[in-house]
CSV table of C-alpha atoms and ligand atoms in Angstrom, one decimal:
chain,number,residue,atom,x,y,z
L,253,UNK,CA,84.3,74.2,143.8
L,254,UNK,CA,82.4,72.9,140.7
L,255,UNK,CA,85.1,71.7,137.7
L,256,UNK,CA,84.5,74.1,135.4
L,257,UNK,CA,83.5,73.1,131.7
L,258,UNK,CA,85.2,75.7,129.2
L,259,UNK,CA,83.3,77.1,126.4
L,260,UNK,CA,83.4,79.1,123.2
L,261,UNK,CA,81.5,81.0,120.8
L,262,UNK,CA,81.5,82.5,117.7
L,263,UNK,CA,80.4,84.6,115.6
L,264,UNK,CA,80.0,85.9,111.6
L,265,UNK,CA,77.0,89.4,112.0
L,266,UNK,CA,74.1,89.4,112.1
L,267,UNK,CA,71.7,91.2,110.2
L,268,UNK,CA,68.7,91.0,107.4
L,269,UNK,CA,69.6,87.4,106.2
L,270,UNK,CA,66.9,86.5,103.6
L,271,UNK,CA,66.2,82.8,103.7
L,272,UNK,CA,65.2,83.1,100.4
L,273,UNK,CA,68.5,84.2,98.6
L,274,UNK,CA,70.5,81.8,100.7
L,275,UNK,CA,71.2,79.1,98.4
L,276,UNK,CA,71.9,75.8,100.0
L,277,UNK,CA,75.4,76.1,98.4
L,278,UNK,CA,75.8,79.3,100.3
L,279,UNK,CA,74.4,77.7,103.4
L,280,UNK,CA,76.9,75.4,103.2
L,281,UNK,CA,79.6,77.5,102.8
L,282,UNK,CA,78.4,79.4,105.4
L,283,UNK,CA,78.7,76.3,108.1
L,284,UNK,CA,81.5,75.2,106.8
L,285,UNK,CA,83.4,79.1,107.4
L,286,UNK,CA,81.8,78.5,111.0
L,287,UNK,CA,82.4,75.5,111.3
L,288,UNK,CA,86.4,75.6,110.8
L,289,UNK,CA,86.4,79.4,113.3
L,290,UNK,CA,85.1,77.9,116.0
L,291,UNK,CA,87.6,74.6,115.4
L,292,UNK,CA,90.3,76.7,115.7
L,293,UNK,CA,89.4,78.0,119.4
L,294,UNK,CA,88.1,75.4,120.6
L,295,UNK,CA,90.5,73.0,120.3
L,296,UNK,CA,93.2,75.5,122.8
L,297,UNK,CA,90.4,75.5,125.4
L,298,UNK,CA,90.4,71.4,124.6
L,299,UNK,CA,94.4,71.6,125.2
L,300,UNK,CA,93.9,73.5,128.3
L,301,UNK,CA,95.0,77.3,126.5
L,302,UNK,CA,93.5,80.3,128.1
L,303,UNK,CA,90.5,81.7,127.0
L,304,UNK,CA,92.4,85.1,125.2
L,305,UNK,CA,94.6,82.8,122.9
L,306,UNK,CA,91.1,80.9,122.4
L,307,UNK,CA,89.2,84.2,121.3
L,308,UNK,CA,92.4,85.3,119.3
L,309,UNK,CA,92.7,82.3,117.6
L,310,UNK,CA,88.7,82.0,116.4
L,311,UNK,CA,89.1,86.0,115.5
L,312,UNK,CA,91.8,85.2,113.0
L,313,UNK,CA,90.2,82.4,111.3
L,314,UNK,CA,87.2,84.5,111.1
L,315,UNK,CA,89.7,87.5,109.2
L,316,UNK,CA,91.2,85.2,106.9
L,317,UNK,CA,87.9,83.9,105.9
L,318,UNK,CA,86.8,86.1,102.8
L,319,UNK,CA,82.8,85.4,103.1
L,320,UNK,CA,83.0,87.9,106.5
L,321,UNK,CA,83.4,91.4,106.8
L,322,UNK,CA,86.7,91.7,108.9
L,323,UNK,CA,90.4,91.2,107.7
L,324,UNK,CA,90.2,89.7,104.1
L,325,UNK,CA,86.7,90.4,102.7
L,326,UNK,CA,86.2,93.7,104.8
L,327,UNK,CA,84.2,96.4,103.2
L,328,UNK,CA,85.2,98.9,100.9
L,329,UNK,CA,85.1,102.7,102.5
L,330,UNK,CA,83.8,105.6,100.4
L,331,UNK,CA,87.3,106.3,98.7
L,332,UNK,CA,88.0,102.4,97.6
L,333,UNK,CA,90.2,101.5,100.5
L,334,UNK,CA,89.6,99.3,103.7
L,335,UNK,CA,89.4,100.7,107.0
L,336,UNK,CA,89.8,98.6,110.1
L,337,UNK,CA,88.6,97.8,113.8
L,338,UNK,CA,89.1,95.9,116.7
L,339,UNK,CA,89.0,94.9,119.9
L,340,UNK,CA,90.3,92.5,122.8
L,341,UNK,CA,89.7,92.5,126.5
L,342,UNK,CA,90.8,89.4,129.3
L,343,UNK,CA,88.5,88.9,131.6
L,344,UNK,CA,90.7,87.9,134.2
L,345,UNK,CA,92.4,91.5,135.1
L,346,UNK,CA,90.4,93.8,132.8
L,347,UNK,CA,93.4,94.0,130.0
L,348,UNK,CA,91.9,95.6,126.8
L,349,UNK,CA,93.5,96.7,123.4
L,350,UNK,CA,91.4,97.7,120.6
L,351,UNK,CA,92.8,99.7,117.1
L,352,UNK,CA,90.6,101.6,114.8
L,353,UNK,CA,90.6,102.9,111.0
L,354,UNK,CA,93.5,100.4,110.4
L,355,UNK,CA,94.3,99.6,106.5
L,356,UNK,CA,97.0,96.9,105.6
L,357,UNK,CA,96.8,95.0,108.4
L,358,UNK,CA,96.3,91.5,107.7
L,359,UNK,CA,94.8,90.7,110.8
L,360,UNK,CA,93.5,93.6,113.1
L,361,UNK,CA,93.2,91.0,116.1
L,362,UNK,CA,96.6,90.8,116.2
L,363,UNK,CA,97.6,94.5,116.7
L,364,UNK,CA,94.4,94.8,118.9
L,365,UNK,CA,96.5,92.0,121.1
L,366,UNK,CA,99.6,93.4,120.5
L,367,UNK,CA,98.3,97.0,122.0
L,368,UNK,CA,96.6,95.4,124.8
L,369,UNK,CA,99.5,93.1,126.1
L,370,UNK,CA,103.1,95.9,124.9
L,371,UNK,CA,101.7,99.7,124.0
L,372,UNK,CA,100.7,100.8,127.9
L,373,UNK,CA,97.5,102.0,126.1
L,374,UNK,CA,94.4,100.8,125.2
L,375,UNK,CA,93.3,102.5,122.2
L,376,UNK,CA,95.1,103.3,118.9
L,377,UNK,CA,94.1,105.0,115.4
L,378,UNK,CA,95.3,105.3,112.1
L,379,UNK,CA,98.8,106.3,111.3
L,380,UNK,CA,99.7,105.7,114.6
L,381,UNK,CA,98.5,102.0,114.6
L,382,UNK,CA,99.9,101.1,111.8
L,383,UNK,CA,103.5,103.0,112.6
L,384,UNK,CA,102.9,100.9,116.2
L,385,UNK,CA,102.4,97.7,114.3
L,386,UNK,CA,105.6,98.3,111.9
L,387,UNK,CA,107.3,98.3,115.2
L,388,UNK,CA,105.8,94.7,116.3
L,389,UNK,CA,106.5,92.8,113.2
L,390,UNK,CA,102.3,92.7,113.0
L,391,UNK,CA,101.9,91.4,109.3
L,392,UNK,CA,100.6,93.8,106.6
L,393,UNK,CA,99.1,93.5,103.3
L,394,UNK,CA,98.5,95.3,100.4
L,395,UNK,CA,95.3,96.9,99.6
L,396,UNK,CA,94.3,94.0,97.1
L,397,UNK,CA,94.2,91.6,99.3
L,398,UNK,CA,91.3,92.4,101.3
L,399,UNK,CA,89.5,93.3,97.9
L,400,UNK,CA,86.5,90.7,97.3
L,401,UNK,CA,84.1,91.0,94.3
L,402,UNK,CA,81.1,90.8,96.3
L,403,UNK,CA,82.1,94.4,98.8
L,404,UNK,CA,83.5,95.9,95.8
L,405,UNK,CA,79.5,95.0,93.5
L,406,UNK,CA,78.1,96.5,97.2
L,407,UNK,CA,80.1,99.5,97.3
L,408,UNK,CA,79.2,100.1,93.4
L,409,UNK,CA,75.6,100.0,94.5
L,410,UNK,CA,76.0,103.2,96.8
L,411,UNK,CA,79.4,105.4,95.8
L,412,UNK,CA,78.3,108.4,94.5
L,413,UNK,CA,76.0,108.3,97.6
L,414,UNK,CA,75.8,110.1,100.8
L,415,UNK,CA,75.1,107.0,101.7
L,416,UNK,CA,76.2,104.5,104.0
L,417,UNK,CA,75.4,101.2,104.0
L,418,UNK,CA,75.8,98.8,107.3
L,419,UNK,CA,77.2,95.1,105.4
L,420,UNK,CA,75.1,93.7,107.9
L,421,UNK,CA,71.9,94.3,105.6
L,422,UNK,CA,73.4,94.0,101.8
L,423,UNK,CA,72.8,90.6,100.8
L,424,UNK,CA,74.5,87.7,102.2
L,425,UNK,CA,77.8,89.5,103.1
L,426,UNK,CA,77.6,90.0,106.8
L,427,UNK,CA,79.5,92.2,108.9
L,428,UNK,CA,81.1,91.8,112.2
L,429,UNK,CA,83.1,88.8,113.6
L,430,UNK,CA,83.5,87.5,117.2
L,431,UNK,CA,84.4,85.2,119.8
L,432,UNK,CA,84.2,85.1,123.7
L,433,UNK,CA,85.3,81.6,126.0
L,434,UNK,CA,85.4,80.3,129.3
L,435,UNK,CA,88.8,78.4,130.1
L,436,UNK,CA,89.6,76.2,132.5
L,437,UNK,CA,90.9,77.8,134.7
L,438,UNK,CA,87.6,80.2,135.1
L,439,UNK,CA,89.1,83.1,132.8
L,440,UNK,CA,86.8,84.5,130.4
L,441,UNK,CA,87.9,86.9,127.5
L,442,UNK,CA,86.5,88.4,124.0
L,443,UNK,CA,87.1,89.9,121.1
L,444,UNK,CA,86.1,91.1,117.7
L,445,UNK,CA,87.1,92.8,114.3
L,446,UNK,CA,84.9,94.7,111.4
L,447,UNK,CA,85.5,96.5,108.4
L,448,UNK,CA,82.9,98.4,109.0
L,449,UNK,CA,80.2,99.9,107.0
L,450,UNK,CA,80.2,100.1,103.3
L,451,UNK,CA,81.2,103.6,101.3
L,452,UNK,CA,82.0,104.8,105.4
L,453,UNK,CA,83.6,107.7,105.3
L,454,UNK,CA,85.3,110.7,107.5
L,455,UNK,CA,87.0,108.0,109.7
L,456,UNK,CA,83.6,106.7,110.3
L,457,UNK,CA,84.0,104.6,114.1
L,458,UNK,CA,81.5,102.0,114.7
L,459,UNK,CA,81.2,99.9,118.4
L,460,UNK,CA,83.3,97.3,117.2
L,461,UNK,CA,87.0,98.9,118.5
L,462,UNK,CA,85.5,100.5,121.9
L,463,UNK,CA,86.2,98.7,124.8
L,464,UNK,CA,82.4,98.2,127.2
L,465,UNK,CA,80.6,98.6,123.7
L,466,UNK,CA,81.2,95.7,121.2
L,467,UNK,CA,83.4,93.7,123.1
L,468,UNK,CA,83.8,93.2,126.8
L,469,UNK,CA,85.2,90.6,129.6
L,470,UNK,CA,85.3,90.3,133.2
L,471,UNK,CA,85.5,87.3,135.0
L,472,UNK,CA,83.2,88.2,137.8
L,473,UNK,CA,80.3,88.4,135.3
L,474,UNK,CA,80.5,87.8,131.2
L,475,UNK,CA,82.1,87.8,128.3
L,476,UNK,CA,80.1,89.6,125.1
L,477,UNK,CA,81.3,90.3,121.3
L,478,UNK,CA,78.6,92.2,119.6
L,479,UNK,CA,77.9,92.9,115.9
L,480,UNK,CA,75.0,95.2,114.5
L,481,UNK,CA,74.7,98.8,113.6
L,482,UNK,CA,77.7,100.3,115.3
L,483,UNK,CA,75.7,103.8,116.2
L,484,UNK,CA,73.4,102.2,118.1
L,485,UNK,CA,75.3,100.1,119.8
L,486,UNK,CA,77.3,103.2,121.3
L,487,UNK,CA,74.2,104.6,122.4
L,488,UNK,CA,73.5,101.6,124.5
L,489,UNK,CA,76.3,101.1,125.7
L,490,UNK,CA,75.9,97.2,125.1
L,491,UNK,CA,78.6,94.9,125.9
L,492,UNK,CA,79.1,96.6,129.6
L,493,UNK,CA,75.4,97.1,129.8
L,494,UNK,CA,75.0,92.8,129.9
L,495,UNK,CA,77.8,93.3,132.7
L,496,UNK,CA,76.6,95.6,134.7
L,497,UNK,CA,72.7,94.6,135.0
L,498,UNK,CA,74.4,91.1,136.1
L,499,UNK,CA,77.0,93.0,138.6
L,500,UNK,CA,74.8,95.4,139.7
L,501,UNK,CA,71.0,94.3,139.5
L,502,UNK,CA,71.8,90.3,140.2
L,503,UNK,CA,70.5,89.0,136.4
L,504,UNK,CA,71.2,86.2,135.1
L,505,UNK,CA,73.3,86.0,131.5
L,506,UNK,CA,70.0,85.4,129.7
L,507,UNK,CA,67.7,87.9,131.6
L,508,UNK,CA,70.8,90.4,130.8
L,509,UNK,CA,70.9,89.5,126.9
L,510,UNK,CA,67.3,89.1,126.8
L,511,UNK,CA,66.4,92.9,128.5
L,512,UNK,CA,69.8,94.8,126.1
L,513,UNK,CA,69.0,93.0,122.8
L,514,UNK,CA,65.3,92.6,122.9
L,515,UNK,CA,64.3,95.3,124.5
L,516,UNK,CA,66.6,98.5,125.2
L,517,UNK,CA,67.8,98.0,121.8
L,518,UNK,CA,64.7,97.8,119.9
L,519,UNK,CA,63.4,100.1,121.1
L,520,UNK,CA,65.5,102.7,120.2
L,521,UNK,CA,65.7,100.7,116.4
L,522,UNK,CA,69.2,99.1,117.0
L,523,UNK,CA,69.2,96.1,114.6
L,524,UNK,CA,72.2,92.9,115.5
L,525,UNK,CA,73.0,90.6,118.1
L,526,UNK,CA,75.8,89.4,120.9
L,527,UNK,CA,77.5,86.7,121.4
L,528,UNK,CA,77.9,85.6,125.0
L,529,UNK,CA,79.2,83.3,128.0
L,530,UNK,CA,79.1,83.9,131.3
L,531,UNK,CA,82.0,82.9,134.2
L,532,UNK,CA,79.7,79.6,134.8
L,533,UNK,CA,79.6,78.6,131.3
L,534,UNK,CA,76.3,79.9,130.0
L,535,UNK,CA,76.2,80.5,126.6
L,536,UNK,CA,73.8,83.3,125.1
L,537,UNK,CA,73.8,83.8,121.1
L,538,UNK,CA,70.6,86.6,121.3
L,539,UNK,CA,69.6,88.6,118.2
L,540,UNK,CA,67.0,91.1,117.1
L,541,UNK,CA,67.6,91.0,113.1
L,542,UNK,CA,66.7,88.5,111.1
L,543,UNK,CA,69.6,86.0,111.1
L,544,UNK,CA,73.3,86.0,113.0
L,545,UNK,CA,76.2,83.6,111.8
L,546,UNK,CA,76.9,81.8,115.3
L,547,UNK,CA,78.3,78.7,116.6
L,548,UNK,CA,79.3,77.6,120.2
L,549,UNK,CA,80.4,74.4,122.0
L,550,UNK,CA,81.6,73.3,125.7
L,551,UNK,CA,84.4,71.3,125.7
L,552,UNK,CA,83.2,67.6,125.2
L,553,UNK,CA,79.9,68.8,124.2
L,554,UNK,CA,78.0,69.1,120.8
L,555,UNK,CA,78.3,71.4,118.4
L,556,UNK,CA,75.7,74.4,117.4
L,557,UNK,CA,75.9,75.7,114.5
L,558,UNK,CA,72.9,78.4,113.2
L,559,UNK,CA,72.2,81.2,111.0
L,560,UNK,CA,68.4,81.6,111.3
T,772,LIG,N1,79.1,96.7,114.3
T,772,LIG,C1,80.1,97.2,113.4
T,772,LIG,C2,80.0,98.6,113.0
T,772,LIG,O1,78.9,99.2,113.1
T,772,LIG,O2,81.0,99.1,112.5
């Protein structure tokens, strides 16, 4: 058997990135955010770690780091507060944990873990999250600290509105983070986090927690993290979709991405992007929007780091 070569990627959304409004000082910032995620997973799969703690690791960079819209920096709901998701899933014996509508928890990614690897379920929402995470020591935070001026000037924009806004297409704020990664050992695994959509409201539930939608792993075919407008992304069932038309109708990784993200999607007017690696160590970064924050790297191999 072929050594395998393990592999990561990340990513920050995607969505209507104008070229135009990003500065060069924002572009840079940008990198740099990427640049330091993908750091942080890579160098486990480097160390020979597993791809999960990989994925977990990138995830929780990606929370901390205030310019994306997950953990610190996630968007403000219709009544001023944050409400969280996320997801987890290991490849290697179809574990998943995801939590939704989650406020105060400093890194969703965590409990998503946490409910995947000690709850005996695989979902959890709410009150019932959050009393499950008091019980795991999971870290918590007060409201403020996920407050950024940026989501809180978005949210301004729309309050008194009906309407809800995907952070995707406001600006330069972009929505969504993710990994997926290949370890050495052949494992594959992914995960992602969101706050969401902007001024969301009634306990609004985008892919990003769902298990098969925005996040899915299974060794015998792919690993995908998706970010885009959640809705359609349920309808289209995309993570397991990649999986299935690889398990099922013998495409490749990029035949799979290309046919969900460029085609299925569109057509029905799903705007966003996936992030993915397959269990030989192709790496797809596909997108149908105008940008997606993305990096990926084998181990020993360059570094790509894109927006556009
Ligand atoms: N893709 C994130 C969401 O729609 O909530």
């Amino acid at each position: 058997m072929d050594k395998i070569t393990p592999c990561i990627a990340i990513h920050g959304g995607a969505g209507t990135i104008e070229k135009s409004t990003l500065t060069p000082e924002l572009h840079d910032m940008y990198t740099h955010a990427l640049n330091q995620c993908i750091q942080a997973g890579y160098r486990i799969l480097q160390q020979g770690g597993s791809a999960i703690d990989a994925v977990t690791t990138s995830v929780t960079a990606l929370e901390n780091e205030p310019l994306f819209n997950a953990g610190k920096g996630a968007v403000f709901t219709h009544s001023g507060g944050h409400e969280m998701d996320a997801s987890i899933m290991d490849g290697s014996n179809l574990m998943a944990g995801g939590v939704t509508c989650v406020r105060n928890i400093k890194n969703p990614i965590m409990l998503a873990r946490t409910v995947m690897e000690k709850s005996g379920f695989v979902l959890l929402s709410s009150d019932g999250a959050e009393e499950f995470a008091k019980l795991n020591n999971i870290a918590f935070e007060p409201n403020e600290y996920f407050d950024t001026d940026t989501r809180y000037q978005q949210w301004q924009k729309i309050k008194d509105s009906e309407f809800m806004q995907l952070d995707h297409n406001v600006n330069l704020k972009k929505g969504t983070v993710g990994a997926v990664a290949l370890d050495q050992y052949g494992n594959l695994a992914a995960a992602t986090s969101t706050g969401g959509m902007t001024n969301k409201r009634y306990n609004r539930i985008g892919d990003t927690p769902i298990v098969g939608i925005g996040t899915y792993a299974n060794n015998n075919t792919c690993a995908i993290s998706c970010t885009g407008h959640g809705e359609y992304f349920i309808r289209s069932v995309v993570a397991y979709d990649v999986s299935c038309l690889m398990e099922y109708k013998g495409l490749s990784l990029q035949e799979a991405c290309e046919l969900v993200v460029n085609d299925k999607l569109v057509k029905l007017g799903g705007e966003g992007g996936l992030i993915a690696i397959d269990h030989l160590g192709n790496i797809e970064l596909p997108f149908n929007s105008e940008g997606m924050y993305r990096a990926s790297q084998k181990v020993g191999g360059e570094r790509f780091i894109a927006i556009h």
